[in-house]
Coordinates of C-alpha atoms and ligand atoms in Angstrom, one line a residue:
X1 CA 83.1 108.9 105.3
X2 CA 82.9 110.6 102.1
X3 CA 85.4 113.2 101.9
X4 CA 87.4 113.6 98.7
X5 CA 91.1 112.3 99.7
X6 CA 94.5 113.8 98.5
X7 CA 95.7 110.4 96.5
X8 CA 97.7 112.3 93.9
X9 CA 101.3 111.7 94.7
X10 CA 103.9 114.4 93.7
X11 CA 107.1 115.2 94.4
X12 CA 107.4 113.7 96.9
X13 CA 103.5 114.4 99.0
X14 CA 100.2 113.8 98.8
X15 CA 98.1 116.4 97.2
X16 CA 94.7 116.9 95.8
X17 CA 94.4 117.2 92.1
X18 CA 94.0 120.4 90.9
X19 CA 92.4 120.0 87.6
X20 CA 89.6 117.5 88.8
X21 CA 87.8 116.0 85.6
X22 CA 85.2 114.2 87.8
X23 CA 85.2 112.6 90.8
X24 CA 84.5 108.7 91.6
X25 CA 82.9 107.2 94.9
X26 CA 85.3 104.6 95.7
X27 CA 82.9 101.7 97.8
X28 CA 84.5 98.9 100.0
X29 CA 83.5 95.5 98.1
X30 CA 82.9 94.0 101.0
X31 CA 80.7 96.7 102.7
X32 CA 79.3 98.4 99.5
X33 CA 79.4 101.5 101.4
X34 CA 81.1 104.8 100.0
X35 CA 85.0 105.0 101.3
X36 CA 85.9 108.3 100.1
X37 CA 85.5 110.2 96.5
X38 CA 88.7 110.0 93.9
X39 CA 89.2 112.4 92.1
X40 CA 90.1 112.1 88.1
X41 CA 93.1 114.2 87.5
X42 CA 93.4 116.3 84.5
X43 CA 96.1 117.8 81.8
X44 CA 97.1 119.8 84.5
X45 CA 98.3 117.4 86.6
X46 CA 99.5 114.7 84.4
X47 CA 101.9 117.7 82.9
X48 CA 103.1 118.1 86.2
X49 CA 103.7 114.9 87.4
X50 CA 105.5 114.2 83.8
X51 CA 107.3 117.7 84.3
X52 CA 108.4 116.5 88.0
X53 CA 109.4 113.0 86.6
X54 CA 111.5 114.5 83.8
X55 CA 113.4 116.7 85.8
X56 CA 114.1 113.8 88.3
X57 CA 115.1 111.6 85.1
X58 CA 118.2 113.7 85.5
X59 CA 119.4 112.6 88.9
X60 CA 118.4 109.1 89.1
X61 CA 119.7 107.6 86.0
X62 CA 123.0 109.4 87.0
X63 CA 122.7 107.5 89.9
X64 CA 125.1 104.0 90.0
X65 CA 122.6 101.3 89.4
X66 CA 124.1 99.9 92.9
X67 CA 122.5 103.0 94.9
X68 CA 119.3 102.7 93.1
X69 CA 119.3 99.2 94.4
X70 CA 119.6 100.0 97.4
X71 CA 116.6 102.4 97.6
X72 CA 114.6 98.9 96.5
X73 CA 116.0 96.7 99.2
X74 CA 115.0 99.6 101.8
X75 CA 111.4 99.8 100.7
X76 CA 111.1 95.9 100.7
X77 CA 112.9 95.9 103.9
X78 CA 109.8 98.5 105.1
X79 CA 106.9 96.5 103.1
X80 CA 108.6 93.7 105.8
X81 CA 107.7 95.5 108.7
X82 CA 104.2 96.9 107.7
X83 CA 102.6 93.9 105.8
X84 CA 99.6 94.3 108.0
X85 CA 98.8 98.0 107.6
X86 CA 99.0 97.9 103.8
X87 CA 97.2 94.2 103.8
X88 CA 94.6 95.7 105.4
X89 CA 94.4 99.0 103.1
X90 CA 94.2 96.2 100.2
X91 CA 91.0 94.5 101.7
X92 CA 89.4 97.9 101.9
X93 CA 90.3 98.4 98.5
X94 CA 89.8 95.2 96.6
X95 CA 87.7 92.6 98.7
X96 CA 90.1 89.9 98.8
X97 CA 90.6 88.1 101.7
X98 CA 93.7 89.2 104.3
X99 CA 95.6 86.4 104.3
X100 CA 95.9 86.3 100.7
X101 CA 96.6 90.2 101.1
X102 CA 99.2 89.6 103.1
X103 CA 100.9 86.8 101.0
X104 CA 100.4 89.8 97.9
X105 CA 102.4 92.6 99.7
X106 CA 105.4 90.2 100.8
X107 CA 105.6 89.1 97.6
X108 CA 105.3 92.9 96.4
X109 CA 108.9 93.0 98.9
X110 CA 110.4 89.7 97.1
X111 CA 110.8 91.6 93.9
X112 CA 111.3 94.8 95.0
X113 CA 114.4 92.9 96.8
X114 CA 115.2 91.0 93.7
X115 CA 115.6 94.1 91.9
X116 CA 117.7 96.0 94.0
X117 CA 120.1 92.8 94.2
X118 CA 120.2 92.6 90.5
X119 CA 120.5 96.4 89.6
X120 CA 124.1 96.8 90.0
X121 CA 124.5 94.2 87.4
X122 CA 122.6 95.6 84.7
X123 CA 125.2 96.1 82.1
X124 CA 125.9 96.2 78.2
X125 CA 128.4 94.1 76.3
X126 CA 131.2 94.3 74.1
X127 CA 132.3 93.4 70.4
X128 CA 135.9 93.3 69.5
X129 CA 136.3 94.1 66.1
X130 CA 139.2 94.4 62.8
X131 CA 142.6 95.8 64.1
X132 CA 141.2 97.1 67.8
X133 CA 138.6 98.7 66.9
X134 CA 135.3 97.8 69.3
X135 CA 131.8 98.3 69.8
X136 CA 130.1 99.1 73.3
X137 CA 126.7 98.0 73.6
X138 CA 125.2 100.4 76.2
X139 CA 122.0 99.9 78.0
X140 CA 120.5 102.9 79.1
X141 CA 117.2 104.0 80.7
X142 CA 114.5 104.9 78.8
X143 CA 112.9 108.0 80.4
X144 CA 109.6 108.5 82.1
X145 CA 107.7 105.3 82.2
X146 CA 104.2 105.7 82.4
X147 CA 102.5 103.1 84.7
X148 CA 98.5 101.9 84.5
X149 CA 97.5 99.1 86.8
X150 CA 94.7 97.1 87.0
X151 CA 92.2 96.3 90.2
X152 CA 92.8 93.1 91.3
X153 CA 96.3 93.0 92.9
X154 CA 97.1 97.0 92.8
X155 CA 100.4 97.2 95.3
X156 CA 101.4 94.0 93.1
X157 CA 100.3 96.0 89.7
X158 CA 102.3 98.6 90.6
X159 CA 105.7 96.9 92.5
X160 CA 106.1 94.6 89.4
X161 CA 106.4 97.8 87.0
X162 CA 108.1 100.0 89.2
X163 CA 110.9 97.7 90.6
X164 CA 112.6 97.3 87.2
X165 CA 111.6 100.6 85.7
X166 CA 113.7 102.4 88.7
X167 CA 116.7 99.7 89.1
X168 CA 117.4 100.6 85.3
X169 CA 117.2 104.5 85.7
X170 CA 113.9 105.2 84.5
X171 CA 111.4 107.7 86.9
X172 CA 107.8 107.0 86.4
X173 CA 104.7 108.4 86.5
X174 CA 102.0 105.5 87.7
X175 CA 97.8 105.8 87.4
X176 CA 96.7 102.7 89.9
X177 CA 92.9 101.7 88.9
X178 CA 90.0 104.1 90.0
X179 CA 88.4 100.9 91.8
X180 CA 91.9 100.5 94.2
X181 CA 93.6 104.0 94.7
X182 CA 95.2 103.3 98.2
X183 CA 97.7 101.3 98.2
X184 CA 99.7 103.1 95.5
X185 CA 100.3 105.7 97.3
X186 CA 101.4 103.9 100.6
X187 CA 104.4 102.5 98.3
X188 CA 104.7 105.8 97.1
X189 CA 105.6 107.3 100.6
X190 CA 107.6 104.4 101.9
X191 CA 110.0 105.1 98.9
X192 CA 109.8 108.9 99.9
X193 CA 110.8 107.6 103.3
X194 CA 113.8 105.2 102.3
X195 CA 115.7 108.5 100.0
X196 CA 114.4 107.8 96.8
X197 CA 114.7 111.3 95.3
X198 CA 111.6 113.6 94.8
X199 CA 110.3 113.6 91.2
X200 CA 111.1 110.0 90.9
X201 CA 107.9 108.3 91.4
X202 CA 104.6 110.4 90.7
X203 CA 101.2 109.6 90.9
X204 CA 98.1 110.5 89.5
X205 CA 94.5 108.9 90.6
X206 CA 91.9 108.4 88.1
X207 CA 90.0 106.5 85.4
X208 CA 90.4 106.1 81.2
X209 CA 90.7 110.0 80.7
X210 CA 93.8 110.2 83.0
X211 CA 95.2 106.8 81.5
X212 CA 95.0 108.5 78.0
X213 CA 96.2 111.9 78.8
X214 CA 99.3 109.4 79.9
X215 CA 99.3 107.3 77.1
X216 CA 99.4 110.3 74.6
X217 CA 101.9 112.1 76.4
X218 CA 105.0 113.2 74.3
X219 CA 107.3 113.1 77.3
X220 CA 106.6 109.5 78.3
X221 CA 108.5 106.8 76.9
X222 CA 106.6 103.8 77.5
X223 CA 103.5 102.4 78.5
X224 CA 103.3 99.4 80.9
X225 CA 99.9 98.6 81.4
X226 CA 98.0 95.7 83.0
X227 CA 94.7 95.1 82.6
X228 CA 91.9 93.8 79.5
X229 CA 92.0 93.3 76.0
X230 CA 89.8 96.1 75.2
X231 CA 91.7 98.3 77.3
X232 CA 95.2 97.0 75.8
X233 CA 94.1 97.9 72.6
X234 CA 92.6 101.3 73.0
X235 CA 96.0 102.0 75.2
X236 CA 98.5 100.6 71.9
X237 CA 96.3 102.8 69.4
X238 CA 97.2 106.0 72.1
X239 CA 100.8 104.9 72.1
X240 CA 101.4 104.9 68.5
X241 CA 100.8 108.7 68.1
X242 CA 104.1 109.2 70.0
X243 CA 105.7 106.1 69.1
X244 CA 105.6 104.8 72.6
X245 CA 107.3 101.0 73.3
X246 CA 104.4 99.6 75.5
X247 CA 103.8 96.6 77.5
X248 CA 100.5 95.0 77.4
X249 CA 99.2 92.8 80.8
X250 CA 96.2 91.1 79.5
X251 CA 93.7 88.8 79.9
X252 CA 93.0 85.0 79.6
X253 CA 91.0 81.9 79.4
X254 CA 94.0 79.4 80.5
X255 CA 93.9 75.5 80.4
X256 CA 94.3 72.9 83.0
X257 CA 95.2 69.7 81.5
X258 CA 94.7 66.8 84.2
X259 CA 96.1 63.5 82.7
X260 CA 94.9 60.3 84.3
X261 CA 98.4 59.4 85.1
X262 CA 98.5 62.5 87.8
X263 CA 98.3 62.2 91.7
X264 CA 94.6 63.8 91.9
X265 CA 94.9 65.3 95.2
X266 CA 97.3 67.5 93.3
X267 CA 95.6 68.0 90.6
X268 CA 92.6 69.6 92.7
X269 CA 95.0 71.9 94.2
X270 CA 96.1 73.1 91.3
X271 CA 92.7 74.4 90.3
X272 CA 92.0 75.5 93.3
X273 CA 95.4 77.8 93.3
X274 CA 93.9 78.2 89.4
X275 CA 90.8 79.4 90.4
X276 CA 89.6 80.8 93.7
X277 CA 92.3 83.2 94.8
X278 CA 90.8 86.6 94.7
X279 CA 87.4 85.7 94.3
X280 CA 89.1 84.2 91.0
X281 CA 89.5 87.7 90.0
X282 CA 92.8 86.6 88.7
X283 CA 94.1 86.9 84.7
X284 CA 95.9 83.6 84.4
X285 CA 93.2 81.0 85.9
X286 CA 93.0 78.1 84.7
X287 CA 89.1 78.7 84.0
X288 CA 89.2 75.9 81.6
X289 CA 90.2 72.4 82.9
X290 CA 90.3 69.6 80.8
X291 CA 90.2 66.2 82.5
X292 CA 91.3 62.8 80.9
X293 CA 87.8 61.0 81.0
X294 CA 89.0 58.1 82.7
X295 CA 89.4 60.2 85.8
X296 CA 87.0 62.3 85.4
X297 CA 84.2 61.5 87.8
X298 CA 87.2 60.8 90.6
X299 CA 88.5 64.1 90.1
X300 CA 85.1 65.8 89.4
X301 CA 83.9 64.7 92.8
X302 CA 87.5 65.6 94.9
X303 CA 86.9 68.9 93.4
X304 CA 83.4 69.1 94.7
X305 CA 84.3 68.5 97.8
X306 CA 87.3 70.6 98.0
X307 CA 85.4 73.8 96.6
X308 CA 82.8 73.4 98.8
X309 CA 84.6 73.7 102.2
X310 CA 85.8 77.4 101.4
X311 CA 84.8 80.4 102.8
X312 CA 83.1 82.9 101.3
X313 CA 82.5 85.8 103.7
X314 CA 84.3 88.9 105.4
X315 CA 87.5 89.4 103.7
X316 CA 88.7 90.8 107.1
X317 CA 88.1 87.1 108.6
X318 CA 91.1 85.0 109.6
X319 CA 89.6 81.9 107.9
X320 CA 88.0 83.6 104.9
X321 CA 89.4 81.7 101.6
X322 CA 87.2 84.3 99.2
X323 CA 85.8 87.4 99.6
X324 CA 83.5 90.3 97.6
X325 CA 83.9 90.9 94.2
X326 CA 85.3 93.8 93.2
X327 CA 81.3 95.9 92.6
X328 CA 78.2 94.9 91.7
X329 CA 78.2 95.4 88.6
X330 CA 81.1 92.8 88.3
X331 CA 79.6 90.8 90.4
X332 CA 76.0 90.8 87.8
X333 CA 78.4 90.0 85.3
X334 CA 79.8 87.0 86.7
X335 CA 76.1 86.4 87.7
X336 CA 74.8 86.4 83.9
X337 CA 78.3 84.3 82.7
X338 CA 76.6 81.3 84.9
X339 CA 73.3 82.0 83.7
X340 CA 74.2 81.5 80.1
X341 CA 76.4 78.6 81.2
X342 CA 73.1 77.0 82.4
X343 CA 71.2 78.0 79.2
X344 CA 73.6 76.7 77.3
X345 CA 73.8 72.8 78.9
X346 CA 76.5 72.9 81.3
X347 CA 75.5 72.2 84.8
X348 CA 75.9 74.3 88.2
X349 CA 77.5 71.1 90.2
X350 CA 78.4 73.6 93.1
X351 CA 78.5 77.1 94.3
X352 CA 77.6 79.9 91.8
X353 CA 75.3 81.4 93.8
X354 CA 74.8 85.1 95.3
X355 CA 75.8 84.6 98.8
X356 CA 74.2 86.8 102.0
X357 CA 76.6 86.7 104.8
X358 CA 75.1 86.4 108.3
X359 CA 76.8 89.6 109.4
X360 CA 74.5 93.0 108.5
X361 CA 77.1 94.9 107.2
X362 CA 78.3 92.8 104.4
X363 CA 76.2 94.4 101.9
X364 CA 78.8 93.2 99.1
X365 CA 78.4 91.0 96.1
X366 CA 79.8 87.4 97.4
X367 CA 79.9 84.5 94.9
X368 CA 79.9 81.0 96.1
X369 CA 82.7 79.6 93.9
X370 CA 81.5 77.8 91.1
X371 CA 82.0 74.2 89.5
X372 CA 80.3 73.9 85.9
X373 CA 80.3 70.2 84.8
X374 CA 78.5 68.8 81.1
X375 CA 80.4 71.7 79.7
X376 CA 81.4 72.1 76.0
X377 CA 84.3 74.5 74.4
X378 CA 81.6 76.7 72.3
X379 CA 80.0 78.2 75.5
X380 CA 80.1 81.7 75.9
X381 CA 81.3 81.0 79.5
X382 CA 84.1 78.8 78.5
X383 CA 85.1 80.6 75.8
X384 CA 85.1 84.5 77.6
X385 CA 87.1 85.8 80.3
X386 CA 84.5 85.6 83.2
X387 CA 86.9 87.2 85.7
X388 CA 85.4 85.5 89.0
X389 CA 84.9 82.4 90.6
X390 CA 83.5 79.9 87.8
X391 CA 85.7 77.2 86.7
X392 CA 84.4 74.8 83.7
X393 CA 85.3 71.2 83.7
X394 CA 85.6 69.4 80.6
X395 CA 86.5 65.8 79.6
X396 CA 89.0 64.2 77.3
X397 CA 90.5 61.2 75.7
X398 CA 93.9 61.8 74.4
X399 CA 96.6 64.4 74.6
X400 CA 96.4 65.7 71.0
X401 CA 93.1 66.6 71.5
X402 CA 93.5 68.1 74.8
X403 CA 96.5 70.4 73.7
X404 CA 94.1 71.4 70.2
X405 CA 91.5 72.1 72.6
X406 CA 93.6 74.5 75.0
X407 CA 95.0 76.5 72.4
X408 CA 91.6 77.1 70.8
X409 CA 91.6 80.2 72.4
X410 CA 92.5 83.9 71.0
X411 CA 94.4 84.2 74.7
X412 CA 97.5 83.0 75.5
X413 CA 98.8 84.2 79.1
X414 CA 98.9 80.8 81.4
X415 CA 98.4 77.0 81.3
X416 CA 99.1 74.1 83.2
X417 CA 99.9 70.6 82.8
X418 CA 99.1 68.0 85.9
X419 CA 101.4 64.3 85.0
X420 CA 103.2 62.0 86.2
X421 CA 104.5 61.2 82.9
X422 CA 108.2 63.5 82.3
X423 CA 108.5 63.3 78.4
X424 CA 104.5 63.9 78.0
X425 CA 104.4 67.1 81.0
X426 CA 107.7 68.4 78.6
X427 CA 106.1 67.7 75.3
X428 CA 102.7 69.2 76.0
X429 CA 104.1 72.3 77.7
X430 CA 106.4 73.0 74.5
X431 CA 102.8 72.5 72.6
X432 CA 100.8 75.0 74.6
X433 CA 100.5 78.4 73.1
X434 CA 101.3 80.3 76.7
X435 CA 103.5 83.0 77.8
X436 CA 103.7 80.7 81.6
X437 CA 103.0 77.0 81.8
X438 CA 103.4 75.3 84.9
X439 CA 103.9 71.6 85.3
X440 CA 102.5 69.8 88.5
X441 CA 101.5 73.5 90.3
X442 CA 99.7 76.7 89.3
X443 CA 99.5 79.9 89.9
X444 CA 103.5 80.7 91.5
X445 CA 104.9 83.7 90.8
X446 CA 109.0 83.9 91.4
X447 CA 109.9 87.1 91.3
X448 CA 113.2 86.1 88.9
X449 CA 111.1 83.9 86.2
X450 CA 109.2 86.5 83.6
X451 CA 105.6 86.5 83.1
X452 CA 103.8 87.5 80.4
X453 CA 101.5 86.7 77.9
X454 CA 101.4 85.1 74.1
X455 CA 98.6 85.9 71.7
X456 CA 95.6 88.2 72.7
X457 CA 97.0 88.3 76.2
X458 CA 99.3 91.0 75.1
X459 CA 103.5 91.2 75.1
X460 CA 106.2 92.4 77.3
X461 CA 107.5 90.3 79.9
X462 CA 107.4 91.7 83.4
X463 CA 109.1 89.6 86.3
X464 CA 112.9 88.0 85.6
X465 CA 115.5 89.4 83.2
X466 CA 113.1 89.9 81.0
X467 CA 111.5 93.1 82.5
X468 CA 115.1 94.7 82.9
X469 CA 115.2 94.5 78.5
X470 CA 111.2 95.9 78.3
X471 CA 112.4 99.3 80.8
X472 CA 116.0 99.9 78.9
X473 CA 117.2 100.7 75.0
X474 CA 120.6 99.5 73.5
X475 CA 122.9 102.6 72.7
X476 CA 125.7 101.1 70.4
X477 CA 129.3 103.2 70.6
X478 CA 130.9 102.3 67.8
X479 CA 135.0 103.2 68.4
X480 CA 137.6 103.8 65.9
X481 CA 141.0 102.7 66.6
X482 CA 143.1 103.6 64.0
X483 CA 144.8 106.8 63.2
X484 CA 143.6 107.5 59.7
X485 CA 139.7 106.2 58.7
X486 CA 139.0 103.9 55.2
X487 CA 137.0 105.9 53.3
X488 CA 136.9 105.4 49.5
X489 CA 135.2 108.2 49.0
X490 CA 137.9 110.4 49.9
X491 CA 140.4 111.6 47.5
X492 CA 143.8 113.1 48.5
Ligands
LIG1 P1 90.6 97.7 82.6 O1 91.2 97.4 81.3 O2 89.2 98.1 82.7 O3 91.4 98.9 83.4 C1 92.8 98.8 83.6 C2 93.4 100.2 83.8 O4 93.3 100.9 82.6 C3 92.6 101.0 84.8 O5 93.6 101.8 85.6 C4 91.8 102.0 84.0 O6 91.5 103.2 84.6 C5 92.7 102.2 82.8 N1 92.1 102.6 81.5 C6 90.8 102.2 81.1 N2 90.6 102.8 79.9 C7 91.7 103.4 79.5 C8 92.1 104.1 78.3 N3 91.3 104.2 77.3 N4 93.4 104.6 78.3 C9 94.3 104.4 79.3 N5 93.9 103.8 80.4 C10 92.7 103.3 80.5 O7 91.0 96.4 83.5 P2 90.5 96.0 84.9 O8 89.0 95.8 84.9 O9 91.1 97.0 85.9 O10 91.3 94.7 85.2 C11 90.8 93.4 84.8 C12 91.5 93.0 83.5 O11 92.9 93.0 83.7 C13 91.1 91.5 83.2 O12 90.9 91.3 81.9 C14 92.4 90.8 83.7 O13 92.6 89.6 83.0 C15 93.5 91.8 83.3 N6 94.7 91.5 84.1 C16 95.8 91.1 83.5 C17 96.9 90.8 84.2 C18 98.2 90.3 83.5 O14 99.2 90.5 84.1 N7 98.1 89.7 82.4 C19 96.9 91.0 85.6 C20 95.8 91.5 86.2 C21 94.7 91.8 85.5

């Protein structure tokens, strides 16, 4: 098939776009073969969606935060009941493997859920001050909320901004990535089907031209974006024009720090959670794991062995564990990361290689997920966000060194600490320079803990509390009491 399809979303249908900048084959990873065309949506139809987003600005955030939380537990309560439709749509779309698409869109549910549960409690506070007079603190939506997602978990990209940006009032207006259009929409509709009032929720398909006509709009209020460095920083220059607030999702290069006091089995789950979930197409892997020497060759070897029994193949598989990389162009880049790895010392000690399934119509990019051993901490692949399934494994002696090491990084979004030891797991996670640090585990994503990133992997919190502060702006009421004012100004 390679019809064009009507992805834009607006108020309240799908339509075409009707000032098409370009259009963009959208392939299946897995396949390589040409899904549909996309196509880029222009001024035009950014000003409308931000035109049908304003005027629905109006009715929701005059809505009682209870009823907008209900529209969020009815379209978790509908993810519930079509996981495998939209799971599938995802594999189309990204290449992941189903069950890990499945275990995405319930979690897409859990904090849609967790929203709508919390929303009737967003509130302001109070200060009492001299002889009765107060201050309300009021904390009020913020307007149209621009949303720009990244590739690798759209329906997640897109649920994590738009649960919170609704429960507190905003409407939005979200651009999914040009590489995953489908899924967006789906979510889209099923809030259409649940009440959520027309205007709300727009979308517009397309690539960096629609994200800035977004990000330079003068009716959006903020910009939560999710995806690179590059990208992030482009998107903040856009912003400042019109004095956006934005949220920046970025990138990383995270640390595993295996101490020889930890239970190993563990230890090689963790970096397997760290590392191979999405083709380890995932921004807070723990690419870099550091392991006390005295265990190294123990651990080294369970890793091996682990790693090797997964499945690369048909992301459509039952027993698939990873699947196609996004393109091939990704996939060359991944490809040359490994090369250079090699050039540069480190040592291939399993997978890393371009992978031909046995079935003919898997004309993808698979990578056989990669363990690099005899690595050092200048390498351009340890150093770089490779974005796929290479992991580097490095030794060392004491925790000092291992906590310099891991924050010799300019990115800061994840880490993780694997001991057995309380006061050490305690004291190096207060030492690591990372927005999430898990002790013992990796890679868990509780929809009421906030995730976000410290240095180069960009600010804003999304997830928790947290996210409820990034989407809403303090109004303070101050409130006179008394009958006649203090002003020393005034003469009678
Ligand atoms: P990307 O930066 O290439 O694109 C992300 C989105 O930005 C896309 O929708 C794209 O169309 C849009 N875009 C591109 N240029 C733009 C511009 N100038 N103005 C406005 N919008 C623009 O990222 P990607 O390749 O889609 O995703 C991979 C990156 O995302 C990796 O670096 C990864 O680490 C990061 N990521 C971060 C998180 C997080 O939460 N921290 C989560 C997932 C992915």
């Amino acid at each position: 098939m390679d019809s064009v399809k009507e992805l834009n979303f607006l108020n309240g249908k799908r339509v075409s776009a009707r000032d098409v900048l370009r259009t963009i084959e959208k392939c299946n990873p897995a396949t390589g073969c040409l899904m549909f065309n996309i196509q880029c949506s222009g001024e035009k139809d950014v000003n409308e969606a931000v035109n049908s987003s304003r005027k629905a600005f109006d009715l929701w955030s005059r809505k009682s935060p209870r009823e907008r939380g209900q529209i969020l537990c009815s379209v978790a309560r509908k993810i519930r009941t079509r996981v495998e439709e939209i799971a599938v749509a995802e594999v189309l779309d990204t290449g992941k493997p189903i069950y890990e698409a499945r275990i995405d869109i319930l979690g897409c549910a859990d904090v849609l859920e967790y929203y709508g549960g919390i929303s009737a409690s967003i509130r302001g506070y109070h200060h009492a001050l001299s002889d009765n007079n107060f201050a309300m603190v009021q904390r009020e939506p913020l307007g149209v909320i621009g949303g720009i997602g990244a590739w690798n978990f759209p329906f997640q990209c897109m649920s994590w901004k738009v649960a919170p940006a609704l429960a507190c009032g905003n409407t939005v207006v979200y651009k999914p990535s040009e590489f995953t259009p489908t899924t967006s929409v789906i979510l889209a509709e099923m809030f259409s089907e649940v009440g959520l009032p027309t205007g709300v929720l727009n979308i517009v398909q397309g690539s960096h031209e629609t994200g800035e006509l977004i990000c330079r709009h003068p009716q959006i209020s903020k910009v939560t974006f999710t995806g690179s460095v590059g990208t992030g920083q482009k998107i903040i220059k856009s912003c400042a024009d019109t004095m956006k607030k934005v949220t920046v999702e970025l990138g990383g290069k995270s640390a595993l720090l295996v101490f020889s006091d930890c239970d190993i089995e563990n230890a090689v789950k963790a970096t397997l959670l760290g590392n191979f979930f999405t083709q380890g197409e995932v921004c807070t892997n723990c690419t870099r794991v550091f392991v006390q020497k005295t265990i190294l060759k123990e651990f080294t070897k369970r890793l091996l062995e682990a790693t090797k029994k997964l499945k690369v193949g048909d992301p459509m598989s039952e027993d698939t564990m990873v699947g196609a990389v996004i393109s091939e162009a990704h996939g060359n880049k991944i490809m040359d990361y490994i090369d250079s790895a090699c050039k540069e010392g480190a040592i291939v000690s399993c997978g890393g290689e371009k992978i031909v399934p046995a079935e003919a119509h898997l004309k993808g990019f698979f990578i056989s997920p990669c363990i690099l051993t005899d690595c050092s901490d200048d390498m351009k692949a340890v150093k770089e966000e490779i974005f796929g399934p290479v992991v580097s494994v490095m030794p060392f002696d004491c925790e000092d060194e291992a906590v310099a090491r891991a924050n010799a990084s300019p990115f800061g979004l994840a880490a993780g600490v694997m001991t057995r030891d309380l006061q050490r797991a305690h004291r190096v996670a207060s030492g690591l320079q990372a927005g999430i640090v898990w002790i013992n585990n990796y890679n868990i994503f509780p929809p009421e803990v906030p995730f976000g990133g410290y240095k180069m992997s960009g600010f804003g919190r999304e997830n928790g509390l947290a996210a409820i502060e990034d989407f809403t702006q303090l109004k303070t009421v101050y409130v006179e009491m008394n009958k006649d004012i203090d002003c020393p100004l005034y003469k009678s």
